[in-house]
Amino acid sequence: MLFNSATFILFYCIVIITYALLRRRVQLKKGLLLIASYVFYGAWNPPFIILILFSTIIDWYLAKAIERSKDNKIKKCYLLLSLVSNLGLLAIFKYSNFILESIAFVSKSDFTPLNIILPVGISFYTFQTLSYSIDVYRGSLKTSDSFFDYALYVSFFPQLVAGPIVRASDFLPQFKNYPNLNFQNFIWGLQLFTIGLFQKVVIADYFLAPIANKLYATSKAINFEATLVGTLAFSGQIFCDFSGYSLCAIGIALTFGFKLPDNFRYPYASTSFSEFWRRWHISLSSWLRDYLYIPLGGNRSSKFITYRNLFITMLLGGLWHGSSWNFVIWGALHGAFLAFERFMSKRVKLNLPTILKSIIVFILVNLIWIFFRADTLNSSLKILMGLFDFTSEKNYFSYETHEVFYSLGIMTIILTLQFIVRNKPLSSIINDIPRPIFFMLFLIMFTMILLLNGDDNAFIYFQF
Amino acid sequence: MHLFTSNSSDHSPKNLKKVTFILSFIATMLLIAITEYTLRHHDFYPSHQFSLTDWARLRLSANSNSEKNIVFVGASRVLLGIDSDYFSQQFKDYKIINLAVNGRSGSGTLLNLIKDKRFKGSIIFSTTPFSLREESLSRQDKWINAYKNLKSHDQKKENKIEFQLTSFKHDMAIFHPLLNFKLLAANKIIYNKDFNRPYIFVRRDRFLDARVSSLPQETMDKMRSKTLNNFKSSLEDTPKISSAQWQEQIARIYSNPIKEFIKRGGKLIFIKMPSDQEHLKLELKAYPRELYWDKLSSILKGIYTIHFQDVMGVNKVHTYDGVHLDNKQKKIFTPHFVNYLKKIIHL
């Protein structure tokens, strides 16, 4: 059930109206949200509900056992069990084919892919259950008193399949002071949902996706112009697709009164790679920081160990996105840039204007996106080489004039806007917009959402 | 909650403009309604785009093991030439399934249907001696492959609900593919091109309406000569084969599957849809009727054939582009065709 589908709108209307009718019956409200979440998840593939239940139950009991246990060794064993079961699920469903293919490649034997369907959102909810167990192990979180509260935390439908990855410490306390429906939150939630949907349906799917897809599907030779237009289009597509989804999720949750963490803060306005990762997929990067980078030693040891930790964290972050070498390279490149940036910042003080720094980071991030989007390493290299090919011949792949116009135009607008409002929360932007402009903006957004449809409307991050 | 600092949910704006937000939604609905009304007022009609998956689902729906299915196979001529409202009225107890594909000869789909034991109904197959040839067999492969690859996911309840919930789009002129915002804006701003008013409208049942009353005569003349020239070059580009070779080819490809199909209760009608005299002359010169079309029923035992020249009232038609009936002409042709059909066969 996609947020941009009529089925979801119907589903949402039924749930929110029933939720409102339950007024102050908190237990029933939680029950309704839990059932709705499983229906939402089951709409993709009902048997996979068993998988999410498995993950929920395992971590519920293991976290309780960790909390009860006084012996550190036993605690560690329980934690290890949690890690093995959660990462095991990921390994089986997400990485089996990748591992077997890599082994076959090394041993030069034949490889026939196993017929495994990737359960949607598995990477997101296993990270949530994992963080719960780890936090309890560290003593920074007390286990939930109610299994249903915990089950709802794992399966809460707005963020279930593509994040943001919510920490139990952020979500579970909201049950203690159970949020009532209020009109202010409801309208603000709907406004966020509308903006997110506009990003996804109109900018990502309708304008940019067809342009980006063309570049990555062509078998023709590629030159500089095509690479520029196609890569910029993908850059805009992935941002609008994913941040659009996150904003929809945050908005929907808020209409029920629940607060979810931010996932994006104008990432293309970043002036460094470390800033980029504080602005892009924040819930994942902060998860990786707290549960991988810091346990690895973070920046507490030698400089070399710090660079190594940055590199490993991003490499595994890349692998989290998908089971292919391209994602590994994508992560490795980000890790390398982060390490290089840290190395340079201690030695060279460059007083470049902020905008110039932003442009440099944006160009590099764009180049790395090529590995993220291309299906194979060869295809990525072919597109990268296109950057150095200024030939303009008939047998080369080329874009229509309007596609060039849309890709460059939309990306210029996105970059300019992100740079201008880089430190301003969305709430304060909405606050400051004069009423007539606000009216026109939402009129345009509603109209375009309702009338314009892209060819492919699935969210990119569902596959992760 | 230290994370909630930027985009969204820690603080809602003080000035949330709730009323303005609700008003903008109401205004959007009004704007869409007014635009739809204006379009209708200016002779724009609803038109729907069907995906390969939609076609595959339709194809799947033909496998109902019922003899009360009538399936149309062919290309644009049957899509534009059949008044499906009239046809459905005349065959009320039947499920009418339209599998014709614009611009593509339907021989491949025909074979796919008659070889499928789950299909038992009747097929009305619009074709010509030229497009029955072996070279045309693969022209609807993309659609047939979509059917073969139809995954269980595509038949899910969720998709059916989505299809029902969004079916209002079929009835709205504002969703016409030619009113594509991206192209309209590009034509206006970049290419400085005039807006080409749509005259073909895709109906909900996939049949087409050609509403040509607003087309200038000059445009229609150009279209007619273009169609004729295209046909000339296709005839010239395709290696010629004698009637005997053609008959051998037809028998080899179609004979056995058709025999099996008819044996299990299927009925198959080959129809040659109307075209202009100029076009017909050219076709008959290359494929004389007595040596090609009229041989069909003796090569393929059990089939019925209808040539538009034999259907009184439409045998001397003058079409807008040389080969396609417009909306008014199909309303004349279909009753004649149905009468003729009822005379020769009891479906």
Coordinates of C-alpha atoms in Angstrom, one line a residue, chain B residues 52-61 143-156:
Chain B
L52 CA 0.8 -3.6 -20.7
T53 CA -0.3 -5.0 -17.3
D54 CA -3.8 -3.8 -17.9
W55 CA -3.8 -5.7 -21.3
A56 CA -2.3 -8.7 -19.6
R57 CA -5.0 -8.7 -17.0
L58 CA -7.7 -8.5 -19.7
R59 CA -6.1 -11.3 -21.5
L60 CA -6.1 -13.3 -18.3
S61 CA -9.8 -12.6 -17.9
W143 CA 1.8 -7.6 -24.8
I144 CA 1.8 -11.4 -24.9
N145 CA 5.0 -11.5 -22.8
A146 CA 3.4 -9.1 -20.3
Y147 CA 0.6 -11.6 -20.0
K148 CA 3.0 -14.5 -19.6
N149 CA 4.9 -12.6 -17.0
L150 CA 1.8 -11.5 -15.1
K151 CA 2.8 -12.1 -11.5
S152 CA 0.5 -13.0 -8.7
H153 CA 1.3 -9.5 -7.3
D154 CA -0.5 -7.9 -10.3
Q155 CA -3.7 -9.8 -9.5
K156 CA -3.7 -8.9 -5.9

